[in-house]
């Protein structure tokens, strides 16, 4: 088992660097192909490199290689290994079969992509009924994400972390106080489950009254969407830069976890002015408690775009599991150690 896991990691590592990939042609309407290409570009470990597409028109950034009728000739000309059949490429089972017949004898893999992007594998079950391939999708376990097991996990985990980190946290508090005489903690209103507001606390990593000069730095914002981030923020103190690198400034949020305002793992806790600008879909991330860490933390932190951050939060809400929380905590240790996306 350990050998297989090691081999798989090596395979994924090579694929992320453009090796051992399947040269692929996509078929479908522009929106479906664009969504498919976005996922495959993001998750390069899957090993599918889209050469272009066949159809009536192509989305931005994807080369139009011909029509669906040209697919066999295009596959031969490009030396493709596989064909990805996305939404809009066929209107019936008969048309899908005809695509398969056209590719017969070319030695290509034909992969039909259902419209189930960002649905975790354990929620999906396949069956065949009277020749019909059916995909059963289990509903999201949001009630369990707010249930007894999750809360127990949070209480036990936060208590142990506070017990182990008490002395280091006292040392951090003393250094912050001694550096400029300002407050030890920075408190900020955040929005939790069902849009309830609470005060989230961190160790102060910026100069006192940093919020008052924020407006003067709006022009330097390096983030898109509703987030504000500057890689070399002049308001951050020398010691503050250190505790940010290793996410030490976040540790007082363990108290928020004990109070039930946050969870150890969950969506990123948003600001009230962010929530006021949410569209209908994004509000779904408020169905569970925000987390000290989450998929956003282990997938790039501040390097993520706004849309990517939201996608990860919604994925977490729809595909929650206690095992997943445990895995995210383990990955958080790695993300903090390598300081990826922290500033």
CSV table of N, CA and C in Angstrom, one decimal, residues 8 20-21 55 68 96 108 116 124 128 140 155 169 179 219 221 226-227 230 259 262 268 296 301 310-311 313 318 333:
chain,number,residue,atom,x,y,z
A,8,UNK,N,2.2,6.7,-6.8
A,8,UNK,CA,1.1,7.6,-7.2
A,8,UNK,C,1.6,9.0,-7.1
A,20,UNK,N,4.2,12.6,-18.8
A,20,UNK,CA,3.2,11.4,-18.7
A,20,UNK,C,1.8,11.9,-18.8
A,21,UNK,N,1.5,12.8,-19.7
A,21,UNK,CA,0.2,13.4,-19.9
A,21,UNK,C,-0.5,12.8,-21.1
A,55,UNK,N,-16.0,21.6,-32.5
A,55,UNK,CA,-17.3,22.1,-32.2
A,55,UNK,C,-17.6,23.3,-33.1
A,68,UNK,N,-17.3,18.8,-35.0
A,68,UNK,CA,-17.4,17.5,-34.5
A,68,UNK,C,-17.2,16.4,-35.5
A,96,UNK,N,-24.3,10.3,-29.1
A,96,UNK,CA,-23.1,9.9,-28.4
A,96,UNK,C,-22.5,8.6,-28.9
A,108,UNK,N,-8.1,5.5,-29.4
A,108,UNK,CA,-8.3,6.7,-28.5
A,108,UNK,C,-9.2,6.3,-27.3
A,116,UNK,N,-20.9,17.1,-13.2
A,116,UNK,CA,-20.7,16.9,-11.8
A,116,UNK,C,-19.4,17.4,-11.2
A,124,UNK,N,-20.8,10.0,-5.1
A,124,UNK,CA,-21.3,9.5,-6.4
A,124,UNK,C,-21.3,8.0,-6.4
A,128,UNK,N,-26.5,0.7,-13.5
A,128,UNK,CA,-27.0,0.5,-14.8
A,128,UNK,C,-28.4,-0.1,-14.7
A,140,UNK,N,-25.7,16.8,0.0
A,140,UNK,CA,-24.6,17.3,0.9
A,140,UNK,C,-25.0,17.0,2.4
A,155,UNK,N,-14.0,20.8,19.9
A,155,UNK,CA,-13.7,21.1,21.3
A,155,UNK,C,-12.5,20.4,21.8
A,169,UNK,N,2.3,30.9,23.3
A,169,UNK,CA,1.4,32.1,23.1
A,169,UNK,C,1.6,33.2,24.0
A,179,UNK,N,7.3,45.4,21.8
A,179,UNK,CA,7.8,46.0,20.6
A,179,UNK,C,7.4,47.4,20.4
A,219,UNK,N,-5.1,51.4,-3.5
A,219,UNK,CA,-4.5,51.4,-4.9
A,219,UNK,C,-3.5,50.3,-5.1
A,221,UNK,N,-3.7,47.2,-3.7
A,221,UNK,CA,-4.2,45.9,-3.5
A,221,UNK,C,-3.8,44.9,-4.6
A,226,UNK,N,-13.3,40.6,-3.6
A,226,UNK,CA,-13.6,41.4,-2.5
A,226,UNK,C,-12.5,41.3,-1.4
A,227,UNK,N,-11.4,40.7,-1.7
A,227,UNK,CA,-10.3,40.6,-0.7
A,227,UNK,C,-9.3,41.7,-0.9
A,230,UNK,N,-1.8,42.7,0.4
A,230,UNK,CA,-0.6,43.3,-0.2
A,230,UNK,C,0.6,42.4,0.3
A,259,UNK,N,-15.9,28.8,21.8
A,259,UNK,CA,-17.2,29.5,22.0
A,259,UNK,C,-18.2,29.1,21.0
A,262,UNK,N,-16.5,29.6,15.7
A,262,UNK,CA,-15.7,29.1,14.5
A,262,UNK,C,-15.5,27.6,14.7
A,268,UNK,N,-13.3,30.2,4.8
A,268,UNK,CA,-12.7,31.3,5.4
A,268,UNK,C,-13.7,32.3,6.0
A,296,UNK,N,-9.0,26.5,1.5
A,296,UNK,CA,-8.3,27.7,1.0
A,296,UNK,C,-6.9,27.8,1.7
A,301,UNK,N,-3.6,29.8,0.2
A,301,UNK,CA,-3.8,30.9,1.1
A,301,UNK,C,-3.9,32.2,0.3
A,310,UNK,N,-13.6,31.1,-3.3
A,310,UNK,CA,-15.1,30.8,-3.1
A,310,UNK,C,-15.4,29.4,-3.6
A,311,UNK,N,-14.8,28.9,-4.7
A,311,UNK,CA,-15.0,27.6,-5.2
A,311,UNK,C,-14.6,26.5,-4.1
A,313,UNK,N,-14.4,27.0,-0.9
A,313,UNK,CA,-15.3,27.0,0.3
A,313,UNK,C,-16.6,26.3,0.0
A,318,UNK,N,-20.4,21.5,0.5
A,318,UNK,CA,-21.1,20.4,-0.2
A,318,UNK,C,-20.6,19.0,0.0
A,333,UNK,N,-0.6,21.7,8.4
A,333,UNK,CA,0.8,21.7,9.0
A,333,UNK,C,1.8,21.8,7.9
